[in-house]
Coordinates of N, CA and C in Angstrom, one line a residue:
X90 N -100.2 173.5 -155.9 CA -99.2 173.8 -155.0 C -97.8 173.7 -155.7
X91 N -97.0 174.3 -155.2 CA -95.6 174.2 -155.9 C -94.8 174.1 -155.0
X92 N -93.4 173.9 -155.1 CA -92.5 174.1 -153.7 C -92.6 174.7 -152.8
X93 N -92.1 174.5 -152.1 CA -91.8 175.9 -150.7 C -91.4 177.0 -151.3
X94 N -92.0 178.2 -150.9 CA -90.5 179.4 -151.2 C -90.4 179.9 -149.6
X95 N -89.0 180.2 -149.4 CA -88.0 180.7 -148.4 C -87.5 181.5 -148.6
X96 N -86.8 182.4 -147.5 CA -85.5 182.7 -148.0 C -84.4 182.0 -147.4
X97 N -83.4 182.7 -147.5 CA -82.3 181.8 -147.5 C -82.1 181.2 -145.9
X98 N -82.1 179.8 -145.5 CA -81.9 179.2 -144.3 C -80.7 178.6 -144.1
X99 N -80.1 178.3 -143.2 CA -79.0 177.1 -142.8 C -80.0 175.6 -143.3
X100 N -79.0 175.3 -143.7 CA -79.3 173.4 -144.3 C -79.5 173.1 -143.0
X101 N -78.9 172.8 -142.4 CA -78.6 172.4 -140.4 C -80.2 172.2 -139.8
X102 N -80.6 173.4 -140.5 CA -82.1 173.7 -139.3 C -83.3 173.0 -140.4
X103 N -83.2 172.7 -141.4 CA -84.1 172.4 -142.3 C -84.3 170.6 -142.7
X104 N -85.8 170.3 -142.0 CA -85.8 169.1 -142.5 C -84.7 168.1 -141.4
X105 N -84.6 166.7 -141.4 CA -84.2 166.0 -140.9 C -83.8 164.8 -142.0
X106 N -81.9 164.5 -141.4 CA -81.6 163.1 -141.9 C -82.2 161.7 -142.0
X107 N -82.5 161.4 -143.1 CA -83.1 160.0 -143.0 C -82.7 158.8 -143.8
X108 N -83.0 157.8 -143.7 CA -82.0 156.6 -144.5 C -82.9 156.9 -146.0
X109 N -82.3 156.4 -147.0 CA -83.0 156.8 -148.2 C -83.6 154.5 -148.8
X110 N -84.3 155.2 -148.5 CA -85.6 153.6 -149.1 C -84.8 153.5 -150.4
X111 N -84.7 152.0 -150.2 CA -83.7 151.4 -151.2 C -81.9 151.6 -151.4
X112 N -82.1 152.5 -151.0 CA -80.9 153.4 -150.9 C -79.5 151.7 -150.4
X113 N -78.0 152.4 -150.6 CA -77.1 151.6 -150.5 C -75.9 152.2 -149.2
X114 N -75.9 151.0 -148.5 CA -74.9 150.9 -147.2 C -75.3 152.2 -146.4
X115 N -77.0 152.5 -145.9 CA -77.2 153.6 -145.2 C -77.1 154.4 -145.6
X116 N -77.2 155.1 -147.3 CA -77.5 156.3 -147.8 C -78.0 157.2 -147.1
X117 N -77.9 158.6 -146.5 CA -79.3 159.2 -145.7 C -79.4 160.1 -146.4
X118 N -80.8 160.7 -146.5 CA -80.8 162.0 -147.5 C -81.8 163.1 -146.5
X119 N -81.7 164.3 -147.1 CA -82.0 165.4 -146.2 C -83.2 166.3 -147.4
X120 N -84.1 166.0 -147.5 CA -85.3 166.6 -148.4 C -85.1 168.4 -147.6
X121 N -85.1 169.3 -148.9 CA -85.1 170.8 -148.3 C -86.1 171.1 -148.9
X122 N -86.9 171.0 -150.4 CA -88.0 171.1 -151.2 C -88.7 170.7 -151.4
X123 N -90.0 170.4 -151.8 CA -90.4 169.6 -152.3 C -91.9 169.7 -152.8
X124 N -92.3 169.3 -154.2 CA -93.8 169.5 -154.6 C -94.3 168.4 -154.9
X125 N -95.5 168.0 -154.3 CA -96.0 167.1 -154.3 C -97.2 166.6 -155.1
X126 N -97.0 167.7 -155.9 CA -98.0 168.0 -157.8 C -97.5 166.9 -158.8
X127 N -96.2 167.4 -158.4 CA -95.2 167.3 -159.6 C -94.1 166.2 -159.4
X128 N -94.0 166.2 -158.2 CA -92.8 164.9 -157.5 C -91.8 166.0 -157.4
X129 N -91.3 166.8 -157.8 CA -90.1 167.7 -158.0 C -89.7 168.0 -156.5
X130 N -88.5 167.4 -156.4 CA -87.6 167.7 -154.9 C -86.4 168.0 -155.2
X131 N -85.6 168.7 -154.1 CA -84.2 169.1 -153.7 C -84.1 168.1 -152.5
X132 N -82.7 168.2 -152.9 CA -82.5 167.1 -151.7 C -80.6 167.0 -151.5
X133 N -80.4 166.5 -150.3 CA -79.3 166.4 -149.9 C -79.0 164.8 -149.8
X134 N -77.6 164.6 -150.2 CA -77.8 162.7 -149.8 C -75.8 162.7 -149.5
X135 N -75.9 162.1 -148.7 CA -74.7 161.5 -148.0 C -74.9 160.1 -148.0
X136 N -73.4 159.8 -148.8 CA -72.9 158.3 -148.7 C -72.2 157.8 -147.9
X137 N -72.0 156.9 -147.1 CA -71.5 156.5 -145.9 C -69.5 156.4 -146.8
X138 N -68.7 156.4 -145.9 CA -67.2 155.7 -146.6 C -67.1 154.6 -146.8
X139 N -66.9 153.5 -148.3 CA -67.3 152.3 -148.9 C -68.4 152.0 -149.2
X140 N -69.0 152.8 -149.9 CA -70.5 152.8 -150.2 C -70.1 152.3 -151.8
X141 N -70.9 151.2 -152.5 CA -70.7 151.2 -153.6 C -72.0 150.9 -154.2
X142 N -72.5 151.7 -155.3 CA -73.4 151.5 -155.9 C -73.5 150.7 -157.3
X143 N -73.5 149.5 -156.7 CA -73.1 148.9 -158.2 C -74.3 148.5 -159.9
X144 N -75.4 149.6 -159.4 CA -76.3 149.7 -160.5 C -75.8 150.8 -161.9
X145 N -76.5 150.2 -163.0 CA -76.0 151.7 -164.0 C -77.3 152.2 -163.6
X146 N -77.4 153.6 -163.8 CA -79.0 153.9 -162.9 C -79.3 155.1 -164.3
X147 N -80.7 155.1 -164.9 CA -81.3 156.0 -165.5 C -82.6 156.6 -165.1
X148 N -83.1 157.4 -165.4 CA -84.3 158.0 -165.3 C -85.3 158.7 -166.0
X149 N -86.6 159.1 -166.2 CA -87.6 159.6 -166.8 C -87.9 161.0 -166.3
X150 N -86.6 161.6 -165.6 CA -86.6 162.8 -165.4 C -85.6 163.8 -165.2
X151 N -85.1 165.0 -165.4 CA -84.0 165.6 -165.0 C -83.9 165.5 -163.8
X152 N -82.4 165.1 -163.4 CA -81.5 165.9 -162.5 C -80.2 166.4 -162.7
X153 N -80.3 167.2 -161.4 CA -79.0 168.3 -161.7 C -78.1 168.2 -160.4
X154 N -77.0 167.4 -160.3 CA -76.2 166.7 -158.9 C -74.8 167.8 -158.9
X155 N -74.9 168.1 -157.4 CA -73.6 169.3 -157.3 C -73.1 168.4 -155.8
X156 N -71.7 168.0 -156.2 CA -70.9 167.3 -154.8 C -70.2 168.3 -154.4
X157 N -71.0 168.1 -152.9 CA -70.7 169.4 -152.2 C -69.5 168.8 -151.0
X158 N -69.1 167.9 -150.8 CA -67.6 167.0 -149.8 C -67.2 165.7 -150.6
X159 N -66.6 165.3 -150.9 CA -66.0 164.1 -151.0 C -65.9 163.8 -152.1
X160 N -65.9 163.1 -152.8 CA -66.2 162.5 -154.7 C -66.4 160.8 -154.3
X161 N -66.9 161.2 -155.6 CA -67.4 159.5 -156.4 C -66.8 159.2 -157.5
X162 N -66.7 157.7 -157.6 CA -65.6 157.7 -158.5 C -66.9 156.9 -160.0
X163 N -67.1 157.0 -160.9 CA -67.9 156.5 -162.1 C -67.1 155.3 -162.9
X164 N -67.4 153.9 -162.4 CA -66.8 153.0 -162.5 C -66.9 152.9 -164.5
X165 N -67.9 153.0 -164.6 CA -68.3 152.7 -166.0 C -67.3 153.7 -167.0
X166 N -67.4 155.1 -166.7 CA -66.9 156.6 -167.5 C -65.1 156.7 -166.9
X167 N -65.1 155.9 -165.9 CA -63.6 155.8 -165.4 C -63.4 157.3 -165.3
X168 N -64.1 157.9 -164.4 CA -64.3 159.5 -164.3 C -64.0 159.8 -162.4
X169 N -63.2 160.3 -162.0 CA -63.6 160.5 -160.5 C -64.2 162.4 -160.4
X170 N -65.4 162.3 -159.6 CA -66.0 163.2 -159.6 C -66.0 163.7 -158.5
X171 N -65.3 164.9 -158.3 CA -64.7 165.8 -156.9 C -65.7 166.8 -156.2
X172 N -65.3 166.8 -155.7 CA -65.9 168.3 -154.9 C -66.0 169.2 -155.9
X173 N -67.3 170.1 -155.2 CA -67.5 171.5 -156.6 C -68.0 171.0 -157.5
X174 N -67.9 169.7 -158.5 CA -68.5 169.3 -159.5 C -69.5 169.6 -159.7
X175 N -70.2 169.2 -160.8 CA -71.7 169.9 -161.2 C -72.0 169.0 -162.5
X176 N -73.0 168.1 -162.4 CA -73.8 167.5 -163.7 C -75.3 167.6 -163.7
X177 N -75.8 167.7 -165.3 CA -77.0 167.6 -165.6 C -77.4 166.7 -166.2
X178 N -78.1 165.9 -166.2 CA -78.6 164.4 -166.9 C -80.1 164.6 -166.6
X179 N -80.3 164.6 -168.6 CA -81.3 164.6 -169.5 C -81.9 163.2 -168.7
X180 N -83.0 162.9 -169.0 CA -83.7 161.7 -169.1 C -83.2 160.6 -170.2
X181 N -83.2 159.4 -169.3 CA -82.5 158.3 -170.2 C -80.8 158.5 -169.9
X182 N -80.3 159.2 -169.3 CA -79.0 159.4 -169.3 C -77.9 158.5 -168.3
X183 N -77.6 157.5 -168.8 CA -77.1 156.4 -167.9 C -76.0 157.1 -167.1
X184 N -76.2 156.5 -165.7 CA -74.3 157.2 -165.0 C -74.5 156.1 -163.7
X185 N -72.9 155.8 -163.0 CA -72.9 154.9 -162.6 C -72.3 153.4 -163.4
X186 N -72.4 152.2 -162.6 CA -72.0 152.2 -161.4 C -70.8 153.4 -160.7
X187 N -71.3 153.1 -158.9 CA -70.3 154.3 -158.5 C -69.4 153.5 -157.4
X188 N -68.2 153.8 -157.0 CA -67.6 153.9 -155.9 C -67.2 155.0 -155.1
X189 N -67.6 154.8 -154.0 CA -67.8 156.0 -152.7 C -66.5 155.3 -151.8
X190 N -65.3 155.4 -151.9 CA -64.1 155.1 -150.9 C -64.5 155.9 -149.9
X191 N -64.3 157.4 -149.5 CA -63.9 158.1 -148.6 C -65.5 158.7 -148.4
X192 N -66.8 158.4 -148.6 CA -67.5 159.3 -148.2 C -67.9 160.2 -149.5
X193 N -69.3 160.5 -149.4 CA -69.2 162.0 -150.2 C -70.9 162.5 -149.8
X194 N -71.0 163.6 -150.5 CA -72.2 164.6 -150.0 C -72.4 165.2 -151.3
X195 N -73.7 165.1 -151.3 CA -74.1 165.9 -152.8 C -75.7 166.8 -152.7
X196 N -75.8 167.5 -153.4 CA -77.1 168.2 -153.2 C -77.8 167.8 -154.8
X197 N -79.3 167.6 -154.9 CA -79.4 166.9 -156.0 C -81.0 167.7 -156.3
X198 N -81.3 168.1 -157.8 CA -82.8 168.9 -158.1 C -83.2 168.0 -158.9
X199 N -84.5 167.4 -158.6 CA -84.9 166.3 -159.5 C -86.1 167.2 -160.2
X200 N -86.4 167.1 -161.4 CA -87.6 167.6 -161.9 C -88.2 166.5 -162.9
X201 N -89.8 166.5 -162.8 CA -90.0 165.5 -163.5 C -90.4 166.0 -164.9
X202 N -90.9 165.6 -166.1 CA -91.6 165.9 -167.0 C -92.8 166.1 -166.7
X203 N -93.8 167.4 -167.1 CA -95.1 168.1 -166.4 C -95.8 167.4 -167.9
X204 N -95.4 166.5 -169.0 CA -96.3 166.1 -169.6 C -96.5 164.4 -169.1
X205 N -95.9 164.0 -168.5 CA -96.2 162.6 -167.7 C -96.7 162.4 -166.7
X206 N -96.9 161.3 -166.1 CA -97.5 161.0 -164.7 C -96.3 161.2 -164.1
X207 N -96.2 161.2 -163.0 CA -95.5 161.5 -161.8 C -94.7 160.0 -161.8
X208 N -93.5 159.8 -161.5 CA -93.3 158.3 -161.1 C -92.9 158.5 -159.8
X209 N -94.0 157.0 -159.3 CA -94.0 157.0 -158.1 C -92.3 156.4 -157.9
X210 N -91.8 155.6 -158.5 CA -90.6 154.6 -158.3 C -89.3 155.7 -158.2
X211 N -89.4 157.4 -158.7 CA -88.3 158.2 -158.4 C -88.8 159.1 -157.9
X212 N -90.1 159.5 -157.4 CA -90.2 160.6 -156.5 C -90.2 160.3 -155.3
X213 N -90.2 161.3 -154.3 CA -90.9 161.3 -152.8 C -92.6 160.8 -152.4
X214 N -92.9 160.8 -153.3 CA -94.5 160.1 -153.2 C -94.5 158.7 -152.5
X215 N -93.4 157.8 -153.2 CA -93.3 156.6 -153.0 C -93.1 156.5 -151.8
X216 N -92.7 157.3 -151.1 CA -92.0 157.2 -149.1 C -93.4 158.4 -149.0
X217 N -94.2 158.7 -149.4 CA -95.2 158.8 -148.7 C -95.1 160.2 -147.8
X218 N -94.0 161.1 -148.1 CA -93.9 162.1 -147.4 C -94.4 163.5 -147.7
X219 N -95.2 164.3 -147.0 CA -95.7 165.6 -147.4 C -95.2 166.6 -147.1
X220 N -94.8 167.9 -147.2 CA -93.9 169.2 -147.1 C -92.7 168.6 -146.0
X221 N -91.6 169.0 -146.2 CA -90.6 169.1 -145.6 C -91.0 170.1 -144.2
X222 N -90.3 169.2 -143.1 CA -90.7 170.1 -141.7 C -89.6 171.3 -141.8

């Protein structure tokens, strides 16, 4: 099985908001993709206004984060990261801690490495969920 293919939908009608497990000050995220071979999801995540993530966070897999309202500010890189932005972070690639003042909204492509196991600790597996409604 691989992701869904679509064509092009309203975000609005796809999937539902939900709090993100573990997640900080009511994170919710909105799953649009997702393969359940591979762990590989798209996903939507909104941070509440004064959200602060005060972890450095890395991972054992690509993602690729586009802030689509608001910015975050990268306490560590002393970077504020606006609207429209666009990053790719390799595996192992530290980012964070964050500050979320005003709110922000991002869309995020996780892919894992197809020569490893799956991690349960950064996929959708761990919340136990199967195809996006």
């Amino acid at each position: 099985m691989a992701k869904q293919e679509f064509e092009i939908r309203d975000v609005d009608l796809v999937g539902e908001w939900r709090l993100v497990e573990g997640g900080y000050n009511g994170t919710m995220e909105k799953i649009l993709s997702y393969d359940p071979e591979t762990g590989n999801y798209t996903r939507m995540l909104k941070f509440p206004p004064q959200t602060k993530v005060p972890d450095v966070l890395d991972h054992d897999f690509c993602e690729e984060v586009y802030v689509v309202d608001g910015y975050l500010i990268d306490l560590e890189k002393k970077i504020t990261i606006a609207k429209e932005s666009y990053g790719s972070r390799l595996p192992g690639m530290k980012h964070g801690p964050y500050d979320i003042p005003l709110g922000c909204t991002t869309i995020e492509f996780r892919y894992q490495d197809p020569s490893k196991p799956i991690d349960k600790e950064c996929s959708l597996i761990k919340a136990k969920l199967g195809a996006p409604r």
